[in-house]
Amino acid sequence: MVLTQSPATLSLSPGERATLSCRASHSISKNLAWYQHKPGQPPRLVMYDASNRATGIPARFSGSGSGTDFTLTISSLEPEDFAVYYCQQYRHFGQGTRLELK
Amino acid sequence: DVQLVESGGDLVHPGGSLRLSCAASGFTFSNYWMDWVRQAPGKGLEWVANIGGDGNGKYFGDSVKGRFTISRDNAKRSVFLQMNNLRAEDTAVYYCARVRSGSQYDVMDVWGRGTTVIVSS
């Protein structure tokens, strides 16, 4: 299983919409999670089962997809959203998308 | 509060050994699979190993298979990662994580803050 995330880096401003992609090398139904990781902090579960927000995650985060193509969308970026985001399925992580301040 | 606290990270020479610990609180520890995930400097997350709630299921990533072992003591609410024959490429922050109840694919919903392992001569 290989999870490929794109883009590697996404440069946006607060208030903009962020769209992060994760492609699986073979179909995984909806069995995908997303994590947010900031420097010096542990990863934080954002989304599971492709489209279920984890506890405490604000509604501006949404997830979609099934099979091989998945998307994490942040509708209107807040300053605290800038981080690296990883998709994950079983023992496999994508390489991450760095969401940086433009 | 649900909490995981790792300990045991250190500077160790190549070929050496180290035992990491993760102490859990705030939940029924024995009901959960537990994972170890690491992040090498400048790299992404890498899954290392996991263990079932009763300690019977154990799985390892290819890069550590045969060198690392995992165990748990449910009475002490702790999970351990024994790392042998350490290599420079094992240098990383090691995180302990809880697998979400009912998860079919290792969704990790609680994470510790990590412990740092440096393998260097």
mmCIF file of C-alpha atoms in Angstrom:
data_model
loop_
_atom_site.group_PDB
_atom_site.id
_atom_site.type_symbol
_atom_site.label_atom_id
_atom_site.label_comp_id
_atom_site.label_asym_id
_atom_site.label_seq_id
_atom_site.Cartn_x
_atom_site.Cartn_y
_atom_site.Cartn_z
ATOM 1 C CA MET A 1 0.000 0.000 0.000
ATOM 2 C CA VAL A 2 1.328 3.426 -0.920
ATOM 3 C CA LEU A 3 -0.380 6.649 0.014
ATOM 4 C CA THR A 4 0.583 9.603 -2.147
ATOM 5 C CA GLN A 5 -0.255 13.094 -0.952
ATOM 6 C CA SER A 6 -0.422 16.218 -3.060
ATOM 7 C CA PRO A 7 0.687 18.874 -3.168
ATOM 8 C CA ALA A 8 3.833 18.531 -1.098
ATOM 9 C CA THR A 9 3.482 22.153 -0.023
ATOM 10 C CA LEU A 10 0.461 24.416 -0.135
ATOM 11 C CA SER A 11 0.960 28.151 0.431
ATOM 12 C CA LEU A 12 -2.220 29.980 1.362
ATOM 13 C CA SER A 13 -3.453 32.904 3.438
ATOM 14 C CA PRO A 14 -5.895 32.934 6.346
ATOM 15 C CA GLY A 15 -9.458 32.909 5.098
ATOM 16 C CA GLU A 16 -8.600 30.923 1.967
ATOM 17 C CA ARG A 17 -9.789 27.413 1.204
ATOM 18 C CA ALA A 18 -7.310 24.540 1.434
ATOM 19 C CA THR A 19 -7.710 21.301 -0.493
ATOM 20 C CA LEU A 20 -5.341 18.447 0.323
ATOM 21 C CA SER A 21 -5.319 15.182 -1.588
ATOM 22 C CA CYS A 22 -4.361 11.627 -0.753
ATOM 23 C CA ARG A 23 -4.308 8.821 -3.291
ATOM 24 C CA ALA A 24 -4.082 5.157 -2.314
ATOM 25 C CA SER A 25 -2.331 2.617 -4.517
ATOM 26 C CA HIS A 26 -5.345 0.332 -4.277
ATOM 27 C CA SER A 27 -8.901 0.654 -3.061
ATOM 28 C CA ILE A 28 -9.326 1.079 0.672
ATOM 29 C CA SER A 29 -13.061 1.811 0.808
ATOM 30 C CA LYS A 30 -13.403 4.689 3.296
ATOM 31 C CA ASN A 31 -10.663 3.433 5.623
ATOM 32 C CA LEU A 32 -8.556 6.580 5.766
ATOM 33 C CA ALA A 33 -7.569 8.965 8.522
ATOM 34 C CA TRP A 34 -6.008 12.424 8.483
ATOM 35 C CA TYR A 35 -3.687 13.911 11.104
ATOM 36 C CA GLN A 36 -2.450 17.420 11.754
ATOM 37 C CA HIS A 37 1.121 17.775 12.991
ATOM 38 C CA LYS A 38 2.712 20.934 14.284
ATOM 39 C CA PRO A 39 6.391 21.293 15.301
ATOM 40 C CA GLY A 40 7.020 20.293 18.885
ATOM 41 C CA GLN A 41 3.571 18.782 19.304
ATOM 42 C CA PRO A 42 2.215 15.276 18.834
ATOM 43 C CA PRO A 43 0.106 14.512 15.781
ATOM 44 C CA ARG A 44 -3.593 15.172 16.196
ATOM 45 C CA LEU A 45 -6.343 13.098 14.644
ATOM 46 C CA VAL A 46 -8.453 15.322 12.389
ATOM 47 C CA MET A 47 -10.607 12.959 10.356
ATOM 48 C CA TYR A 48 -11.338 9.231 10.316
ATOM 49 C CA ASP A 49 -13.313 6.931 8.042
ATOM 50 C CA ALA A 50 -12.580 9.525 5.360
ATOM 51 C CA SER A 51 -15.285 11.965 6.407
ATOM 52 C CA ASN A 52 -15.844 11.818 10.173
ATOM 53 C CA ARG A 53 -14.395 14.689 12.162
ATOM 54 C CA ALA A 54 -12.518 13.692 15.283
ATOM 55 C CA THR A 55 -13.480 15.051 18.660
ATOM 56 C CA GLY A 56 -12.839 18.771 18.975
ATOM 57 C CA ILE A 57 -12.123 19.372 15.292
ATOM 58 C CA PRO A 58 -13.953 22.446 14.017
ATOM 59 C CA ALA A 59 -16.561 22.259 11.296
ATOM 60 C CA ARG A 60 -14.365 24.110 8.786
ATOM 61 C CA PHE A 61 -12.571 20.764 8.338
ATOM 62 C CA SER A 62 -14.251 18.258 6.062
ATOM 63 C CA GLY A 63 -13.198 15.037 4.433
ATOM 64 C CA SER A 64 -14.407 13.181 1.386
ATOM 65 C CA GLY A 65 -13.558 10.302 -0.873
ATOM 66 C CA SER A 66 -13.594 6.544 -1.052
ATOM 67 C CA GLY A 67 -11.733 3.860 -2.914
ATOM 68 C CA THR A 68 -8.435 5.420 -3.928
ATOM 69 C CA ASP A 69 -8.970 9.184 -3.901
ATOM 70 C CA PHE A 70 -9.486 11.257 -0.786
ATOM 71 C CA THR A 71 -9.624 14.943 0.046
ATOM 72 C CA LEU A 72 -9.260 16.966 3.212
ATOM 73 C CA THR A 73 -10.743 20.430 2.891
ATOM 74 C CA ILE A 74 -10.379 23.374 5.223
ATOM 75 C CA SER A 75 -13.051 25.831 4.171
ATOM 76 C CA SER A 76 -11.571 29.031 5.587
ATOM 77 C CA LEU A 77 -8.089 28.837 7.027
ATOM 78 C CA GLU A 78 -7.409 30.034 10.538
ATOM 79 C CA PRO A 79 -3.857 30.851 11.704
ATOM 80 C CA GLU A 80 -3.769 27.691 13.845
ATOM 81 C CA ASP A 81 -4.440 25.445 10.825
ATOM 82 C CA PHE A 82 -0.977 25.867 9.324
ATOM 83 C CA ALA A 83 0.792 22.556 9.883
ATOM 84 C CA VAL A 84 1.764 19.337 8.135
ATOM 85 C CA TYR A 85 -1.123 17.003 7.338
ATOM 86 C CA TYR A 86 -0.747 13.265 6.907
ATOM 87 C CA CYS A 87 -3.155 10.680 5.593
ATOM 88 C CA GLN A 88 -2.953 7.187 7.049
ATOM 89 C CA GLN A 89 -4.334 3.719 6.538
ATOM 90 C CA TYR A 90 -3.253 0.810 8.720
ATOM 91 C CA ARG A 91 0.536 0.977 9.026
ATOM 92 C CA HIS A 92 0.995 3.380 6.162
ATOM 93 C CA PHE A 93 1.320 7.132 6.206
ATOM 94 C CA GLY A 94 1.448 9.467 3.275
ATOM 95 C CA GLN A 95 4.518 11.654 2.980
ATOM 96 C CA GLY A 96 2.616 14.697 4.207
ATOM 97 C CA THR A 97 1.405 18.022 2.856
ATOM 98 C CA ARG A 98 2.915 21.112 4.417
ATOM 99 C CA LEU A 99 0.286 23.831 4.681
ATOM 100 C CA GLU A 100 2.228 27.059 5.021
ATOM 101 C CA LEU A 101 1.416 30.697 5.440
ATOM 102 C CA LYS A 102 1.682 32.653 2.216
ATOM 103 C CA ASP B 1 -8.102 13.223 31.277
ATOM 104 C CA VAL B 2 -6.944 10.683 28.751
ATOM 105 C CA GLN B 3 -3.172 10.856 28.629
ATOM 106 C CA LEU B 4 -0.119 9.036 27.328
ATOM 107 C CA VAL B 5 3.366 9.835 28.586
ATOM 108 C CA GLU B 6 6.451 8.360 26.966
ATOM 109 C CA SER B 7 9.843 8.012 28.599
ATOM 110 C CA GLY B 8 13.155 6.288 28.084
ATOM 111 C CA GLY B 9 14.561 8.185 25.128
ATOM 112 C CA ASP B 10 18.299 8.740 25.227
ATOM 113 C CA LEU B 11 21.530 9.006 23.289
ATOM 114 C CA VAL B 12 22.820 5.530 22.479
ATOM 115 C CA HIS B 13 25.669 4.142 20.396
ATOM 116 C CA PRO B 14 25.026 2.176 17.215
ATOM 117 C CA GLY B 15 24.387 -1.444 18.079
ATOM 118 C CA GLY B 16 23.094 -0.517 21.493
ATOM 119 C CA SER B 17 19.707 -1.096 23.104
ATOM 120 C CA LEU B 18 17.046 1.067 24.638
ATOM 121 C CA ARG B 19 13.645 0.460 26.204
ATOM 122 C CA LEU B 20 10.909 3.013 25.774
ATOM 123 C CA SER B 21 7.900 3.161 28.065
ATOM 124 C CA CYS B 22 4.485 4.696 27.645
ATOM 125 C CA ALA B 23 2.261 5.221 30.674
ATOM 126 C CA ALA B 24 -1.466 5.557 30.084
ATOM 127 C CA SER B 25 -4.152 7.146 32.220
ATOM 128 C CA GLY B 26 -7.782 8.147 31.964
ATOM 129 C CA PHE B 27 -9.110 5.157 30.030
ATOM 130 C CA THR B 28 -9.491 1.381 30.320
ATOM 131 C CA PHE B 29 -6.035 0.561 29.009
ATOM 132 C CA SER B 30 -6.535 -3.149 28.431
ATOM 133 C CA ASN B 31 -9.352 -2.479 25.960
ATOM 134 C CA TYR B 32 -7.130 -0.766 23.417
ATOM 135 C CA TRP B 33 -4.544 -1.606 20.849
ATOM 136 C CA MET B 34 -1.482 0.595 21.277
ATOM 137 C CA ASP B 35 0.913 1.776 18.588
ATOM 138 C CA TRP B 36 4.368 3.268 18.359
ATOM 139 C CA VAL B 37 5.004 5.786 15.591
ATOM 140 C CA ARG B 38 8.225 7.676 14.970
ATOM 141 C CA GLN B 39 9.423 10.744 13.141
ATOM 142 C CA ALA B 40 13.036 11.014 12.093
ATOM 143 C CA PRO B 41 14.535 14.508 11.786
ATOM 144 C CA GLY B 42 13.158 16.232 8.702
ATOM 145 C CA LYS B 43 11.054 13.220 7.754
ATOM 146 C CA GLY B 44 7.424 12.194 7.928
ATOM 147 C CA LEU B 45 5.596 9.860 10.276
ATOM 148 C CA GLU B 46 6.543 6.189 10.221
ATOM 149 C CA TRP B 47 4.522 3.451 11.896
ATOM 150 C CA VAL B 48 6.775 1.231 14.044
ATOM 151 C CA ALA B 49 4.790 -1.411 15.905
ATOM 152 C CA ASN B 50 1.541 -2.210 17.656
ATOM 153 C CA ILE B 51 0.156 -4.569 20.249
ATOM 154 C CA GLY B 52 -3.335 -5.820 21.044
ATOM 155 C CA GLY B 53 -5.154 -5.089 24.261
ATOM 156 C CA ASP B 54 -4.456 -8.529 25.664
ATOM 157 C CA GLY B 55 -0.859 -8.455 24.438
ATOM 158 C CA ASN B 56 -1.340 -11.301 21.985
ATOM 159 C CA GLY B 57 -1.326 -9.475 18.667
ATOM 160 C CA LYS B 58 1.991 -7.865 17.798
ATOM 161 C CA TYR B 59 3.069 -6.381 14.491
ATOM 162 C CA PHE B 60 6.171 -4.550 13.345
ATOM 163 C CA GLY B 61 7.245 -2.327 10.505
ATOM 164 C CA ASP B 62 9.725 -3.810 8.060
ATOM 165 C CA SER B 63 12.499 -1.449 9.118
ATOM 166 C CA VAL B 64 12.445 -2.665 12.736
ATOM 167 C CA LYS B 65 11.350 -6.284 12.381
ATOM 168 C CA GLY B 66 13.713 -8.614 14.189
ATOM 169 C CA ARG B 67 15.309 -5.777 16.182
ATOM 170 C CA PHE B 68 12.405 -4.267 18.121
ATOM 171 C CA THR B 69 9.916 -5.989 20.384
ATOM 172 C CA ILE B 70 6.742 -4.650 21.943
ATOM 173 C CA SER B 71 5.064 -5.616 25.186
ATOM 174 C CA ARG B 72 2.576 -4.289 27.683
ATOM 175 C CA ASP B 73 1.699 -4.563 31.346
ATOM 176 C CA ASN B 74 -1.999 -3.910 31.728
ATOM 177 C CA ALA B 75 -1.770 -3.892 35.520
ATOM 178 C CA LYS B 76 0.689 -1.004 35.250
ATOM 179 C CA ARG B 77 -1.173 0.552 32.299
ATOM 180 C CA SER B 78 2.015 0.687 30.287
ATOM 181 C CA VAL B 79 3.327 -0.319 26.893
ATOM 182 C CA PHE B 80 6.992 -0.837 26.105
ATOM 183 C CA LEU B 81 9.191 -0.794 23.044
ATOM 184 C CA GLN B 82 12.432 -2.714 23.372
ATOM 185 C CA MET B 83 14.867 -1.552 20.727
ATOM 186 C CA ASN B 84 17.960 -3.644 20.038
ATOM 187 C CA ASN B 85 20.805 -3.351 17.557
ATOM 188 C CA LEU B 86 20.030 0.318 17.072
ATOM 189 C CA ARG B 87 21.116 2.088 13.917
ATOM 190 C CA ALA B 88 21.622 5.740 13.071
ATOM 191 C CA GLU B 89 18.427 5.641 11.043
ATOM 192 C CA ASP B 90 16.464 4.805 14.197
ATOM 193 C CA THR B 91 17.125 8.340 15.415
ATOM 194 C CA ALA B 92 13.684 9.861 15.840
ATOM 195 C CA VAL B 93 11.004 11.132 18.137
ATOM 196 C CA TYR B 94 8.988 8.101 19.203
ATOM 197 C CA TYR B 95 5.304 8.565 19.890
ATOM 198 C CA CYS B 96 2.987 6.233 21.704
ATOM 199 C CA ALA B 97 -0.593 6.304 20.418
ATOM 200 C CA ARG B 98 -3.902 4.713 21.296
ATOM 201 C CA VAL B 99 -5.911 3.043 18.558
ATOM 202 C CA ARG B 100 -9.461 4.286 18.452
ATOM 203 C CA SER B 101 -11.964 1.775 19.793
ATOM 204 C CA GLY B 102 -13.512 -0.261 17.012
ATOM 205 C CA SER B 103 -11.038 0.992 14.448
ATOM 206 C CA GLN B 104 -10.424 -1.386 11.583
ATOM 207 C CA TYR B 105 -7.269 0.272 10.367
ATOM 208 C CA ASP B 106 -5.334 1.725 13.315
ATOM 209 C CA VAL B 107 -6.905 5.152 13.661
ATOM 210 C CA MET B 108 -4.835 6.748 16.415
ATOM 211 C CA ASP B 109 -6.974 9.072 18.501
ATOM 212 C CA VAL B 110 -4.710 9.816 21.462
ATOM 213 C CA TRP B 111 -0.998 10.544 21.247
ATOM 214 C CA GLY B 112 1.757 11.124 23.746
ATOM 215 C CA ARG B 113 4.176 14.006 23.388
ATOM 216 C CA GLY B 114 6.982 11.725 22.342
ATOM 217 C CA THR B 115 10.425 10.740 23.551
ATOM 218 C CA THR B 116 13.636 11.360 21.603
ATOM 219 C CA VAL B 117 16.054 8.623 20.638
ATOM 220 C CA ILE B 118 19.426 9.557 19.175
ATOM 221 C CA VAL B 119 21.686 6.847 17.841
ATOM 222 C CA SER B 120 25.186 8.178 17.350
ATOM 223 C CA SER B 121 28.763 7.321 18.136
#
